[in-house]
Amino acid sequence: MTTATIFGKGNMGTAIMGIFEDADWQVQILDSKTTPSTTIEGSIVILAVPYPALTAITGTFSDQFKGRIVVDITNPVDFNTMDSLLPAADSSAAAELQTKLPDSQVLKAFNTMFAGNLSSKKVGPNQATVLIAGDSKDAKSELANVIKKAGLNAIDAGSLKRARELEAMGFLQLAMGVAGKLSFDGGFAILQ
Amino acid sequence: MTTATIFGKGNMGTAIMGIFEDADWQVQILDSKTTPSTTIEGSIVILAVPYPALTAITGTFSDQFKGRIVVDITNPVDFNTMDSLLPAADSSAAAELQTKLPDSQVLKAFNTMFAGNLSSKKVGPNQATVLIAGDSKDAKSELANVIKKAGLNAIDAGSLKRARELEAMGFLQLAMGVAGKLSFDGGFAILQ
């Protein structure tokens, strides 16, 4: 049986666990109490944690992440102002992560969806669609297969450079949600 | 009768003309043969031209644009590479335009929609929704009223700073369309 490792037991981590389970994957779920001695079991590792937590996790587990697919789902928003993203304007959280994990295949995915849409597999009347950016076609394809098997749609959004646009989109959606312009079971749907 | 001025007779200009006409506005439509002596009639001016054309138009008409709502719909993509946006990473075409037109109320709108969706007023089964960013609440409200009267939805996406995210979203959608990942009657739908 194939195994995924998910860091984070919040709304997003729980929803993504459901997707992997629906695709018949086993899930190792880790929380903030995880110690450096923990053995990472998953061929796909999902970092379903807030952006500031990425530094500590990569510091501890970069060796174990080698050769694995590492999925960044963060929306690295300045939550004090809700008015900007934290990474450099010409970069992204995912690009920063790839720099820290040169021997892993970093993907950006799930960040343009609210947790509720991942669970219901719908955005309004539309099938929920996960956009995936990354430089490894094989890694994107492996993650897309899991998502599609679970009953959602998945689209290759391009190279890891496109993580910048995915993070802009996730930020915009979140800011509009917080401002009451979107409901958290609505949001951005993608029609092919 | 209220009048809008539209620069540009391409797919987007034509679709936006249809929206204003459906909302019972009169439309003055201008093309590249427009001379500096042309009188701008519209209280709302839509610049439905490619990004590089903005410089010449603002150079010629900045005085006449004073006091008017000026709507930037561009996706300022480097079409040679389809791999980046042209404005500085921490700016946007709309922010540049506001700097050139300090006495106009610049809005970013329409750039996250394909022309076909503006004409059909649908994205898949969903009502087409125009996102509007800008620093003048009154200007956003005036444009939103036109769009809603024409049968589309419109949402205030925040201050003009959010044009950066709208341009990222428009670029991503366009890049995915060109890559064959989205059809040009599909794209991003917004569910409230």
Short mmCIF file of C-alpha atoms in Angstrom, two decimals:
data_model
loop_
_atom_site.label_atom_id
_atom_site.label_comp_id
_atom_site.label_asym_id
_atom_site.label_seq_id
_atom_site.Cartn_x
_atom_site.Cartn_y
_atom_site.Cartn_z
CA MET A 1 0.00 0.00 0.00
CA THR A 2 1.25 3.47 -0.79
CA THR A 3 1.68 5.95 2.04
CA ALA A 4 1.53 9.74 2.30
CA THR A 5 2.85 11.73 5.23
CA ILE A 6 0.85 14.81 6.24
CA PHE A 7 2.26 17.42 8.58
CA GLY A 8 -0.63 19.27 10.21
CA LYS A 9 -3.97 18.27 11.70
CA GLY A 10 -5.86 21.48 10.91
CA ASN A 11 -8.78 21.88 8.51
CA MET A 12 -6.56 21.56 5.45
CA GLY A 13 -4.50 18.63 6.73
CA THR A 14 -7.65 16.76 7.70
CA ALA A 15 -9.32 17.44 4.33
CA ILE A 16 -6.21 16.31 2.43
CA MET A 17 -6.00 13.17 4.60
CA GLY A 18 -9.54 12.41 3.46
CA ILE A 19 -8.51 12.73 -0.19
CA PHE A 20 -5.60 10.30 0.18
CA GLU A 21 -7.77 7.85 2.10
CA ASP A 22 -10.47 8.05 -0.57
CA ALA A 23 -7.74 7.17 -3.09
CA ASP A 24 -6.84 4.10 -0.97
CA TRP A 25 -3.56 5.49 0.34
CA GLN A 26 -2.37 4.99 3.86
CA VAL A 27 -1.72 8.24 5.74
CA GLN A 28 0.88 9.01 8.40
CA ILE A 29 -0.30 12.20 10.06
CA LEU A 30 2.17 14.23 12.09
CA ASP A 31 1.60 17.20 14.35
CA SER A 32 3.68 19.81 16.13
CA LYS A 33 4.76 17.22 18.71
CA THR A 34 6.64 15.28 16.04
CA THR A 35 10.28 14.77 17.04
CA PRO A 36 13.35 14.63 14.80
CA SER A 37 13.52 10.88 15.44
CA THR A 38 10.21 10.30 13.64
CA THR A 39 10.60 8.20 10.50
CA ILE A 40 8.90 9.77 7.49
CA GLU A 41 6.95 6.98 5.78
CA GLY A 42 5.31 8.72 2.85
CA SER A 43 6.51 8.86 -0.75
CA ILE A 44 4.46 12.05 -0.88
CA VAL A 45 4.85 14.50 2.01
CA ILE A 46 2.21 17.21 2.46
CA LEU A 47 3.19 20.24 4.53
CA ALA A 48 -0.27 21.35 5.70
CA VAL A 49 1.12 23.85 8.17
CA PRO A 50 1.23 27.66 8.27
CA TYR A 51 4.00 29.28 6.23
CA PRO A 52 6.16 30.26 9.24
CA ALA A 53 6.33 26.59 10.30
CA LEU A 54 8.08 25.50 7.09
CA THR A 55 11.50 26.64 8.29
CA ALA A 56 11.57 24.40 11.37
CA ILE A 57 10.20 21.37 9.49
CA THR A 58 12.72 21.63 6.66
CA GLY A 59 15.51 22.22 9.19
CA THR A 60 14.64 18.99 10.96
CA PHE A 61 13.61 16.72 8.09
CA SER A 62 15.48 17.86 4.95
CA ASP A 63 17.59 14.68 4.93
CA GLN A 64 14.56 12.44 5.22
CA PHE A 65 12.72 14.45 2.53
CA LYS A 66 15.41 13.62 -0.06
CA GLY A 67 13.96 11.82 -3.08
CA ARG A 68 10.38 12.43 -1.95
CA ILE A 69 7.62 14.59 -3.38
CA VAL A 70 7.04 17.49 -0.96
CA VAL A 71 3.81 19.43 -1.38
CA ASP A 72 3.56 23.04 -0.18
CA ILE A 73 -0.05 24.14 0.38
CA THR A 74 0.63 27.42 2.19
CA ASN A 75 -0.84 30.84 1.55
CA PRO A 76 2.05 32.90 2.94
CA VAL A 77 -0.06 35.94 3.78
CA ASP A 78 0.84 38.67 6.27
CA PHE A 79 -2.16 37.94 8.51
CA ASN A 80 -1.52 41.09 10.57
CA THR A 81 -2.44 43.29 7.62
CA MET A 82 -4.17 40.88 5.18
CA ASP A 83 -2.65 43.21 2.60
CA SER A 84 0.42 41.41 1.27
CA LEU A 85 2.27 38.15 0.81
CA LEU A 86 5.41 37.49 2.86
CA PRO A 87 7.88 35.97 0.33
CA ALA A 88 9.85 38.33 -1.91
CA ALA A 89 7.64 39.77 -4.65
CA ASP A 90 9.43 37.82 -7.38
CA SER A 91 9.44 34.55 -5.41
CA SER A 92 7.00 32.23 -3.63
CA ALA A 93 6.85 30.01 -0.56
CA ALA A 94 7.19 27.00 -2.86
CA ALA A 95 10.29 28.40 -4.58
CA GLU A 96 11.85 29.07 -1.18
CA LEU A 97 11.05 25.49 -0.15
CA GLN A 98 12.62 24.05 -3.31
CA THR A 99 15.79 26.00 -2.52
CA LYS A 100 15.87 24.47 0.96
CA LEU A 101 15.10 20.99 -0.39
CA PRO A 102 17.14 20.68 -3.60
CA ASP A 103 16.88 16.89 -3.60
CA SER A 104 13.10 16.78 -3.24
CA GLN A 105 10.45 17.33 -5.88
CA VAL A 106 8.55 20.32 -4.53
CA LEU A 107 5.00 20.88 -5.72
CA LYS A 108 2.57 23.72 -5.01
CA ALA A 109 -0.99 22.46 -4.69
CA PHE A 110 -4.25 22.78 -2.75
CA ASN A 111 -3.63 26.43 -1.75
CA THR A 112 -6.31 27.83 -4.08
CA MET A 113 -9.06 25.84 -2.34
CA PHE A 114 -10.85 26.36 0.93
CA ALA A 115 -10.81 23.27 3.20
CA GLY A 116 -14.59 22.92 2.88
CA ASN A 117 -14.31 22.56 -0.90
CA LEU A 118 -11.68 19.85 -0.55
CA SER A 119 -14.00 17.90 1.76
CA SER A 120 -17.18 18.36 -0.27
CA LYS A 121 -15.24 17.94 -3.55
CA LYS A 122 -17.36 20.77 -4.93
CA VAL A 123 -17.13 24.52 -5.44
CA GLY A 124 -20.78 25.50 -5.76
CA PRO A 125 -22.17 23.10 -8.40
CA ASN A 126 -18.72 22.47 -9.89
CA GLN A 127 -16.31 19.60 -9.28
CA ALA A 128 -13.49 20.86 -7.05
CA THR A 129 -10.28 21.26 -9.05
CA VAL A 130 -6.79 21.29 -7.56
CA LEU A 131 -4.14 23.27 -9.45
CA ILE A 132 -0.63 21.79 -9.24
CA ALA A 133 2.61 23.60 -10.13
CA GLY A 134 6.05 22.00 -10.12
CA ASP A 135 9.11 21.24 -12.17
CA SER A 136 8.72 17.44 -12.14
CA LYS A 137 6.07 16.19 -14.54
CA ASP A 138 6.16 12.75 -12.91
CA ALA A 139 5.58 14.19 -9.45
CA LYS A 140 2.68 16.33 -10.69
CA SER A 141 1.20 13.33 -12.42
CA GLU A 142 1.47 11.15 -9.30
CA LEU A 143 -0.30 13.72 -7.14
CA ALA A 144 -2.93 14.38 -9.83
CA ASN A 145 -3.71 10.66 -9.99
CA VAL A 146 -4.41 10.54 -6.25
CA ILE A 147 -6.67 13.59 -6.43
CA LYS A 148 -8.59 12.28 -9.45
CA LYS A 149 -9.01 8.83 -7.88
CA ALA A 150 -10.56 10.57 -4.87
CA GLY A 151 -13.16 12.22 -7.12
CA LEU A 152 -11.77 15.72 -7.54
CA ASN A 153 -10.22 17.17 -10.68
CA ALA A 154 -6.55 18.16 -10.92
CA ILE A 155 -4.83 20.33 -13.52
CA ASP A 156 -1.13 20.87 -14.22
CA ALA A 157 -0.74 24.64 -13.80
CA GLY A 158 2.83 24.72 -15.11
CA SER A 159 6.33 24.92 -13.69
CA LEU A 160 7.15 25.77 -10.08
CA LYS A 161 7.45 29.42 -11.19
CA ARG A 162 3.66 29.44 -11.42
CA ALA A 163 3.51 28.94 -7.64
CA ARG A 164 3.84 32.70 -7.46
CA GLU A 165 0.54 33.12 -9.32
CA LEU A 166 -1.11 30.30 -7.35
CA GLU A 167 -0.12 32.04 -4.12
CA ALA A 168 -1.46 35.37 -5.43
CA MET A 169 -4.73 33.63 -6.28
CA GLY A 170 -4.93 31.92 -2.89
CA PHE A 171 -4.21 35.21 -1.14
CA LEU A 172 -6.87 37.06 -3.14
CA GLN A 173 -9.46 34.38 -2.40
CA LEU A 174 -8.61 34.42 1.30
CA ALA A 175 -8.68 38.23 1.50
CA MET A 176 -12.07 38.29 -0.23
CA GLY A 177 -13.33 35.60 2.14
CA VAL A 178 -12.18 37.50 5.22
CA ALA A 179 -13.78 40.68 3.79
CA GLY A 180 -17.09 38.82 3.48
CA LYS A 181 -17.10 38.97 -0.34
CA LEU A 182 -16.95 35.19 -0.72
CA SER A 183 -18.39 32.44 1.46
CA PHE A 184 -15.98 29.77 2.59
CA ASP A 185 -17.95 27.09 0.72
CA GLY A 186 -17.75 29.22 -2.41
CA GLY A 187 -14.55 30.60 -3.90
CA PHE A 188 -12.74 30.10 -7.17
CA ALA A 189 -13.88 27.21 -9.35
CA ILE A 190 -11.92 26.06 -12.39
CA LEU A 191 -13.83 24.98 -15.49
CA GLN A 192 -11.95 23.05 -18.17
CA MET B 1 -28.09 58.93 -21.22
CA THR B 2 -24.82 57.85 -19.65
CA THR B 3 -21.86 57.19 -21.92
CA ALA B 4 -18.78 54.98 -21.69
CA THR B 5 -15.72 55.33 -23.89
CA ILE B 6 -13.99 52.12 -24.94
CA PHE B 7 -10.53 52.12 -26.49
CA GLY B 8 -10.12 48.95 -28.52
CA LYS B 9 -12.28 46.98 -30.92
CA GLY B 10 -10.83 43.55 -30.22
CA ASN B 11 -12.62 40.60 -28.62
CA MET B 12 -12.51 42.17 -25.16
CA GLY B 13 -13.52 45.68 -26.25
CA THR B 14 -16.43 44.27 -28.24
CA ALA B 15 -17.59 42.08 -25.35
CA ILE B 16 -17.40 44.98 -22.90
CA MET B 17 -19.30 47.21 -25.35
CA GLY B 18 -22.05 44.60 -25.26
CA ILE B 19 -22.17 44.76 -21.46
CA PHE B 20 -22.55 48.54 -21.40
CA GLU B 21 -25.19 48.42 -24.13
CA ASP B 22 -27.10 45.73 -22.23
CA ALA B 23 -27.05 48.11 -19.24
CA ASP B 24 -28.55 50.86 -21.47
CA TRP B 25 -25.39 52.92 -21.69
CA GLN B 26 -24.27 54.67 -24.82
CA VAL B 27 -20.81 53.63 -26.03
CA GLN B 28 -18.17 55.70 -27.79
CA ILE B 29 -15.74 53.15 -29.26
CA LEU B 30 -12.29 54.33 -30.30
CA ASP B 31 -9.58 52.50 -32.21
CA SER B 32 -5.92 52.98 -33.02
CA LYS B 33 -6.81 55.69 -35.56
CA THR B 34 -8.11 57.94 -32.78
CA THR B 35 -6.38 61.32 -32.89
CA PRO B 36 -5.48 63.61 -29.99
CA SER B 37 -8.29 65.94 -31.05
CA THR B 38 -10.94 63.32 -30.26
CA THR B 39 -13.27 64.37 -27.44
CA ILE B 40 -13.62 61.70 -24.78
CA GLU B 41 -17.34 61.43 -24.02
CA GLY B 42 -17.52 58.71 -21.39
CA SER B 43 -17.69 59.12 -17.63
CA ILE B 44 -16.18 55.63 -17.59
CA VAL B 45 -13.25 54.99 -19.94
CA ILE B 46 -12.28 51.36 -20.65
CA LEU B 47 -8.78 50.75 -21.98
CA ALA B 48 -9.38 47.46 -23.83
CA VAL B 49 -5.97 47.53 -25.49
CA PRO B 50 -2.79 45.51 -25.06
CA TYR B 51 -0.55 46.57 -22.16
CA PRO B 52 2.14 48.20 -24.36
CA ALA B 53 -0.50 50.55 -25.84
CA LEU B 54 -1.30 52.14 -22.46
CA THR B 55 1.72 54.47 -22.58
CA ALA B 56 0.69 56.20 -25.81
CA ILE B 57 -2.96 56.52 -24.78
CA THR B 58 -2.15 58.04 -21.39
CA GLY B 59 0.40 60.34 -23.02
CA THR B 60 -2.23 61.67 -25.37
CA PHE B 61 -5.35 61.72 -23.20
CA SER B 62 -4.24 62.17 -19.56
CA ASP B 63 -5.75 65.67 -19.43
CA GLN B 64 -9.09 64.49 -20.80
CA PHE B 65 -9.08 61.50 -18.42
CA LYS B 66 -9.03 63.81 -15.36
CA GLY B 67 -12.01 63.22 -13.11
CA ARG B 68 -13.08 60.10 -15.00
CA ILE B 69 -13.11 56.44 -14.04
CA VAL B 70 -10.43 54.69 -16.11
CA VAL B 71 -10.62 50.90 -16.27
CA ASP B 72 -7.50 48.84 -17.00
CA ILE B 73 -8.33 45.35 -18.29
CA THR B 74 -4.84 44.31 -19.40
CA ASN B 75 -2.97 41.11 -18.70
CA PRO B 76 0.56 42.50 -19.01
CA VAL B 77 2.17 39.19 -19.94
CA ASP B 78 5.49 38.74 -21.72
CA PHE B 79 3.92 37.00 -24.73
CA ASN B 80 7.34 36.04 -26.09
CA THR B 81 7.91 33.65 -23.21
CA MET B 82 4.43 33.26 -21.65
CA ASP B 83 6.46 32.83 -18.47
CA SER B 84 6.24 36.18 -16.66
CA LEU B 85 4.42 39.45 -16.20
CA LEU B 86 6.03 42.67 -17.45
CA PRO B 87 5.42 45.17 -14.60
CA ALA B 88 7.80 45.16 -11.64
CA ALA B 89 7.14 42.18 -9.37
CA ASP B 90 5.78 44.37 -6.58
CA SER B 91 3.62 46.48 -8.91
CA SER B 92 0.92 46.02 -11.55
CA ALA B 93 -0.20 47.56 -14.83
CA ALA B 94 -3.06 49.22 -12.95
CA ALA B 95 -0.74 50.73 -10.32
CA GLU B 96 1.47 52.09 -13.11
CA LEU B 97 -1.61 53.58 -14.78
CA GLN B 98 -2.78 55.24 -11.55
CA THR B 99 0.67 56.86 -11.23
CA LYS B 100 0.34 58.24 -14.77
CA LEU B 101 -3.25 59.38 -14.12
CA PRO B 102 -3.25 60.78 -10.58
CA ASP B 103 -6.49 62.70 -11.16
CA SER B 104 -8.44 59.72 -12.49
CA GLN B 105 -10.04 56.88 -10.55
CA VAL B 106 -8.24 53.84 -11.92
CA LEU B 107 -9.92 50.46 -11.61
CA LYS B 108 -8.69 47.00 -12.51
CA ALA B 109 -11.48 44.83 -13.90
CA PHE B 110 -12.41 42.26 -16.56
CA ASN B 111 -8.86 40.84 -16.85
CA THR B 112 -9.69 37.56 -15.11
CA MET B 113 -12.30 36.67 -17.75
CA PHE B 114 -11.97 35.35 -21.26
CA ALA B 115 -13.90 37.44 -23.84
CA GLY B 116 -16.21 34.51 -24.56
CA ASN B 117 -17.33 34.41 -20.92
CA LEU B 118 -18.10 38.13 -20.95
CA SER B 119 -20.30 37.64 -24.03
CA SER B 120 -22.09 34.50 -22.81
CA LYS B 121 -22.26 35.88 -19.24
CA LYS B 122 -21.39 32.36 -18.08
CA VAL B 123 -18.34 30.38 -17.02
CA GLY B 124 -19.52 26.82 -17.50
CA PRO B 125 -22.87 26.67 -15.66
CA ASN B 126 -21.97 29.64 -13.44
CA GLN B 127 -22.91 33.29 -13.80
CA ALA B 128 -19.86 35.20 -15.03
CA THR B 129 -18.38 37.33 -12.26
CA VAL B 130 -16.16 40.36 -12.79
CA LEU B 131 -13.65 41.15 -10.03
CA ILE B 132 -12.99 44.88 -9.55
CA ALA B 133 -10.07 46.39 -7.63
CA GLY B 134 -9.57 50.09 -6.99
CA ASP B 135 -9.13 52.75 -4.35
CA SER B 136 -12.43 54.57 -4.99
CA LYS B 137 -15.44 52.76 -3.53
CA ASP B 138 -17.79 54.99 -5.54
CA ALA B 139 -16.03 54.20 -8.81
CA LYS B 140 -16.10 50.46 -8.07
CA SER B 141 -19.76 50.68 -7.21
CA GLU B 142 -20.60 52.56 -10.42
CA LEU B 143 -18.87 49.95 -12.58
CA ALA B 144 -20.38 47.08 -10.58
CA ASN B 145 -23.87 48.50 -11.13
CA VAL B 146 -23.37 48.50 -14.92
CA ILE B 147 -22.10 44.93 -14.89
CA LYS B 148 -24.93 43.68 -12.68
CA LYS B 149 -27.58 45.49 -14.76
CA ALA B 150 -26.19 43.66 -17.79
CA GLY B 151 -26.76 40.31 -16.07
CA LEU B 152 -23.29 39.42 -14.83
CA ASN B 153 -22.11 39.44 -11.24
CA ALA B 154 -19.45 41.85 -9.94
CA ILE B 155 -17.44 41.69 -6.71
CA ASP B 156 -15.27 44.31 -5.03
CA ALA B 157 -11.89 42.57 -4.83
CA GLY B 158 -10.31 45.27 -2.65
CA SER B 159 -7.96 48.20 -3.08
CA LEU B 160 -5.92 48.89 -6.22
CA LYS B 161 -3.06 46.94 -4.59
CA ARG B 162 -5.08 43.80 -5.32
CA ALA B 163 -4.60 44.47 -9.06
CA ARG B 164 -1.32 42.66 -8.63
CA GLU B 165 -3.16 39.48 -7.63
CA LEU B 166 -5.81 39.98 -10.33
CA GLU B 167 -3.05 40.25 -12.93
CA ALA B 168 -1.37 37.11 -11.55
CA MET B 169 -4.70 35.29 -11.81
CA GLY B 170 -5.33 36.56 -15.35
CA PHE B 171 -1.84 35.53 -16.39
CA LEU B 172 -2.21 32.05 -14.89
CA GLN B 173 -5.54 31.53 -16.63
CA LEU B 174 -4.14 32.73 -19.94
CA ALA B 175 -1.02 30.55 -19.63
CA MET B 176 -3.16 27.52 -18.83
CA GLY B 177 -5.41 28.33 -21.79
CA VAL B 178 -2.47 28.61 -24.18
CA ALA B 179 -1.08 25.33 -22.78
CA GLY B 180 -4.39 23.63 -23.58
CA LYS B 181 -5.23 23.01 -19.91
CA LEU B 182 -8.35 25.21 -20.02
CA SER B 183 -10.78 25.86 -22.85
CA PHE B 184 -11.43 29.49 -23.68
CA ASP B 185 -15.11 29.12 -22.76
CA GLY B 186 -14.06 27.68 -19.41
CA GLY B 187 -11.65 29.30 -17.00
CA PHE B 188 -11.96 30.63 -13.48
CA ALA B 189 -15.47 31.00 -12.08
CA ILE B 190 -16.17 32.83 -8.82
CA LEU B 191 -18.82 31.45 -6.48
CA GLN B 192 -20.10 33.69 -3.70
#
